[in-house]
XYZ file of C-alpha atoms in Angstrom:
306
model
C 14.070 -9.018 1.582
C 16.783 -10.308 3.665
C 19.286 -9.879 1.233
C 17.945 -6.208 0.122
C 18.070 -5.397 3.664
C 21.513 -6.280 4.079
C 22.303 -4.442 0.741
C 21.004 -1.467 2.135
C 22.841 -1.604 5.290
C 25.878 -1.829 3.477
C 24.967 1.082 1.211
C 23.876 3.280 4.151
C 27.334 2.488 5.785
C 29.388 3.044 2.674
C 27.407 6.666 2.158
C 28.255 7.595 5.845
C 31.566 7.020 5.918
C 32.050 8.682 2.485
C 29.793 11.828 3.625
C 31.774 12.150 6.887
C 35.184 11.867 5.291
C 34.315 14.255 2.287
C 32.014 16.495 4.513
C 29.430 16.526 1.824
C 25.514 17.255 2.847
C 24.116 15.399 0.132
C 25.954 12.250 0.692
C 25.144 12.329 4.378
C 21.524 13.041 3.242
C 21.872 9.767 0.974
C 23.267 7.928 4.041
C 19.961 9.186 5.924
C 17.622 7.976 3.261
C 19.484 4.283 3.167
C 19.092 4.049 6.682
C 15.389 4.975 6.620
C 15.095 2.447 3.693
C 16.888 -0.442 5.928
C 14.411 0.496 8.738
C 11.539 0.384 6.392
C 12.122 -3.007 5.126
C 12.369 -4.141 8.984
C 8.763 -2.623 8.888
C 7.858 -4.854 5.896
C 9.067 -8.015 7.323
C 7.276 -7.299 10.387
C 4.394 -6.554 8.227
C 4.664 -10.044 6.066
C 5.027 -12.322 9.190
C 2.223 -10.723 11.263
C -0.483 -10.338 8.937
C -0.146 -14.290 7.830
C -1.648 -15.001 11.480
C -4.831 -17.042 11.450
C -8.083 -15.527 12.742
C -8.571 -15.921 16.586
C -11.533 -15.378 19.162
C -9.693 -11.598 19.265
C -9.656 -10.787 15.925
C -12.414 -12.600 14.209
C -11.498 -10.963 10.836
C -8.100 -12.235 10.918
C -4.667 -9.847 11.138
C -4.745 -9.024 7.382
C -4.537 -5.290 8.204
C -1.443 -5.499 10.238
C 0.465 -4.852 6.508
C -1.451 -1.640 6.692
C -0.370 -0.757 9.692
C 3.474 -1.396 9.700
C 3.371 0.274 5.968
C 1.999 3.603 7.668
C 4.664 3.247 10.363
C 7.156 3.016 7.662
C 5.927 5.572 5.683
C 5.396 8.340 8.518
C 8.031 7.574 10.601
C 10.860 6.419 8.655
C 10.639 8.497 5.689
C 9.482 11.642 7.498
C 12.749 11.172 9.662
C 14.884 10.652 7.018
C 13.443 13.921 5.200
C 13.818 16.310 8.207
C 17.722 14.787 8.477
C 18.128 15.958 4.663
C 16.419 19.443 5.593
C 19.037 19.963 8.178
C 21.735 18.955 6.032
C 20.646 21.035 3.173
C 19.956 24.215 5.681
C 23.198 23.625 7.447
C 25.159 23.688 4.377
C 23.840 26.935 3.469
C 24.371 28.717 6.587
C 28.140 27.479 7.035
C 29.063 28.217 3.562
C 32.773 28.725 3.060
C 36.044 27.410 1.758
C 35.727 23.585 1.419
C 37.894 20.590 1.177
C 36.548 18.799 -1.710
C 39.063 15.908 -1.728
C 37.049 13.235 -0.776
C 34.244 13.875 -3.189
C 35.690 11.686 -5.943
C 35.422 8.681 -3.467
C 31.595 9.821 -2.511
C 30.749 9.961 -6.248
C 32.087 6.463 -6.786
C 29.956 5.161 -3.550
C 27.092 6.931 -5.055
C 27.603 5.360 -8.569
C 27.902 1.998 -6.699
C 24.606 2.993 -4.996
C 22.790 3.916 -8.115
C 23.675 0.624 -9.814
C 22.129 -1.412 -6.968
C 19.105 0.668 -6.229
C 18.272 0.638 -10.124
C 18.724 -3.248 -9.954
C 16.323 -3.611 -6.871
C 13.746 -1.273 -8.544
C 13.806 -3.209 -11.809
C 13.360 -6.305 -9.752
C 10.290 -4.615 -7.694
C 8.464 -3.437 -11.077
C 9.035 -7.354 -12.571
C 7.199 -8.503 -9.470
C 4.216 -5.915 -9.986
C 3.959 -7.185 -13.557
C 3.761 -10.646 -12.722
C 1.045 -9.457 -9.758
C -0.880 -8.550 -12.968
C 0.528 -5.093 -13.477
C 0.225 -1.600 -12.004
C -3.463 -1.785 -11.238
C -3.354 -5.231 -9.594
C 0.311 -5.292 -8.032
C 0.224 -1.995 -6.568
C -2.398 -2.847 -4.217
C -0.169 -4.746 -2.285
C 1.015 -1.830 0.392
C 4.395 -4.119 1.120
C 5.300 -4.337 -2.630
C 3.939 -0.618 -3.244
C 6.050 0.721 -0.337
C 8.928 -1.077 -1.932
C 8.625 0.320 -5.270
C 8.262 3.945 -4.010
C 11.364 3.447 -1.670
C 13.455 2.220 -4.810
C 12.304 4.601 -7.049
C 13.142 7.707 -4.488
C 16.432 5.832 -3.934
C 17.331 6.070 -7.586
C 16.025 9.716 -7.996
C 17.641 10.677 -4.389
C 21.209 9.311 -5.638
C 20.610 11.013 -8.923
C 19.969 14.118 -7.193
C 22.957 13.916 -4.900
C 25.376 12.871 -7.528
C 23.912 16.065 -9.477
C 24.783 18.227 -6.654
C 27.953 17.074 -5.665
C 29.175 17.223 -9.187
C 28.050 20.595 -9.615
C 29.398 21.548 -6.645
C 32.897 20.414 -7.493
C 32.779 22.151 -11.024
C 31.203 25.391 -10.016
C 32.635 25.492 -6.118
C 29.200 26.755 -4.930
C 28.032 24.835 -2.040
C 24.275 25.898 -2.783
C 23.975 22.907 -5.514
C 25.056 20.359 -3.071
C 22.690 22.087 -0.581
C 19.762 22.365 -3.219
C 20.143 18.431 -3.528
C 19.631 17.997 0.126
C 16.917 19.744 0.107
C 15.233 18.236 -2.987
C 15.988 14.783 -1.219
C 14.371 15.877 1.804
C 11.180 17.150 -0.254
C 11.124 13.873 -1.871
C 11.230 11.590 1.127
C 8.627 13.672 2.573
C 6.198 13.565 -0.198
C 6.648 9.794 -0.717
C 5.800 9.712 3.151
C 2.514 11.711 2.675
C 1.186 9.583 -0.606
C 1.912 6.220 1.229
C 1.030 7.279 4.635
C -2.415 8.482 3.148
C -2.949 5.360 1.238
C -2.226 3.169 4.411
C -4.582 5.307 6.337
C -7.636 4.643 3.826
C -7.165 0.688 4.333
C -6.859 1.097 7.741
C -10.092 2.804 8.389
C -11.793 0.606 6.275
C -11.413 1.057 2.427
C -13.868 -0.751 -0.093
C -12.953 -3.539 -2.179
C -11.973 -3.166 -5.516
C -14.613 -1.858 -7.909
C -14.281 -4.593 -10.513
C -14.728 -7.186 -7.465
C -17.959 -5.145 -6.165
C -19.357 -5.141 -9.563
C -18.912 -8.612 -10.180
C -20.813 -9.360 -6.775
C -23.967 -7.250 -7.805
C -24.060 -8.325 -11.076
C -24.159 -12.109 -9.575
C -26.605 -11.056 -6.945
C -28.911 -9.280 -9.391
C -28.761 -12.508 -11.656
C -30.383 -14.586 -8.736
C -34.300 -15.543 -9.779
C -34.971 -15.676 -5.749
C -33.764 -11.866 -5.346
C -36.158 -9.492 -6.399
C -33.753 -6.339 -5.822
C -30.356 -5.670 -4.041
C -30.829 -2.887 -1.560
C -27.439 -2.409 -0.381
C -24.079 -3.768 -0.915
C -20.994 -3.311 1.313
C -17.419 -4.467 1.222
C -14.317 -3.693 2.859
C -10.987 -4.819 2.630
C -9.570 -6.805 5.941
C -6.319 -8.188 4.379
C -4.192 -7.806 1.116
C -6.096 -10.607 -0.381
C -9.272 -10.864 1.954
C -12.439 -8.820 1.854
C -15.961 -8.648 3.955
C -18.849 -8.831 1.832
C -22.068 -7.588 3.280
C -25.500 -7.428 1.204
C -29.139 -6.212 1.865
C -31.571 -7.891 -0.263
C -34.915 -8.464 -0.933
C -36.431 -11.953 -1.822
C -39.178 -12.612 -4.176
C -42.636 -13.342 -2.395
C -43.606 -16.814 -1.584
C -40.402 -18.337 -0.327
C -40.577 -20.365 3.014
C -37.548 -20.389 5.442
C -36.000 -23.395 4.424
C -35.990 -22.237 0.665
C -34.755 -19.168 2.168
C -31.886 -20.882 3.828
C -31.006 -23.036 0.681
C -30.886 -19.701 -1.202
C -28.720 -17.958 1.136
C -26.189 -20.931 1.082
C -26.079 -20.966 -2.593
C -25.504 -17.390 -3.053
C -22.781 -17.321 -0.613
C -20.737 -20.076 -2.530
C -21.569 -18.067 -5.632
C -19.746 -15.136 -4.243
C -17.086 -17.142 -2.857
C -16.386 -18.650 -6.362
C -16.640 -15.691 -8.299
C -14.572 -13.322 -5.836
C -11.937 -15.009 -4.346
C -10.710 -12.773 -1.946
C -14.293 -12.647 -0.330
C -13.410 -14.619 2.882
C -16.670 -13.194 4.831
C -19.930 -12.926 3.390
C -23.295 -11.960 5.170
C -26.828 -11.744 3.892
C -29.528 -9.654 5.196
C -32.691 -10.693 3.930
C -35.076 -7.414 4.040
C -38.628 -7.811 5.210
C -40.726 -5.493 2.694
C -44.112 -4.533 3.490
C -46.525 -6.746 1.335
C -47.726 -3.619 -0.799
C -44.175 -3.071 -1.770
C -43.713 -6.373 -2.870
C -47.011 -6.653 -5.050
C -45.447 -3.880 -6.823
C -41.929 -5.546 -7.186
C -40.746 -6.291 -10.685
C -40.690 -10.042 -9.600
C -44.557 -9.646 -8.827
C -45.377 -7.697 -11.851
C -43.469 -9.760 -14.305
C -41.177 -6.779 -15.403
C -37.916 -8.898 -14.625
C -37.153 -11.843 -16.605
C -36.826 -15.260 -14.847
C -39.078 -14.244 -11.913
């Protein structure tokens, strides 16, 4: 990621110099886009480093949600700022339309061409990483990787829009093409910020674990001969690869306290082996009235293995 950060800074500098020399609003918008990408990667580096800290007394569930917090900052803060700057460039170009010197546009298009190759290569590497982590459904759960894919994807699309706007401006002499490209880049950045920010918000406020993992836990609990029924099952992501599991279960009648303790330990180990991301597991044994227990599947023989 440090290499990607250095490359983004170089690309941002080249776009800024080219944009100032050519007076191109689209190229300046792309310069702001690259600066946003660079600051975004700084946030992601902070997220990766801080989320790996072990749990302590103040944070007994660990620091895994640091990734979600920094991803939220990157999405809302950086992308929105880049989008607003792009909107400003597009509107200013429309308001100040007039005779312009297009002499520096060729150099600007060369800079964007090089940036397109670099951003395209980075996007391919990110997509390869997603594939290595199990495809879109599994790999995109990582907020850092998801943000990188969004960042690289919008970079490729943004550069393409800037090239099209500058080329059409050169051919037609109408600045509206380039201004429209700047506005489109701004809209793209704000949209990506909204999507990433919404996903990070859901994870920060306590998103449930993957439905497939929750289903495996429920099936495991219901298969235990000592469990009469699963009254409730709650899961919550506490980090990228960690989750909290809390289940309220009703045990079959007749188990003494020592047996209950043995059963609870065994079930927790089974859940941890079945779902490795379940780092904290809590079982709450309900105390159902005797009449309800007598009518339970275990007592009436309706459930096999009881």
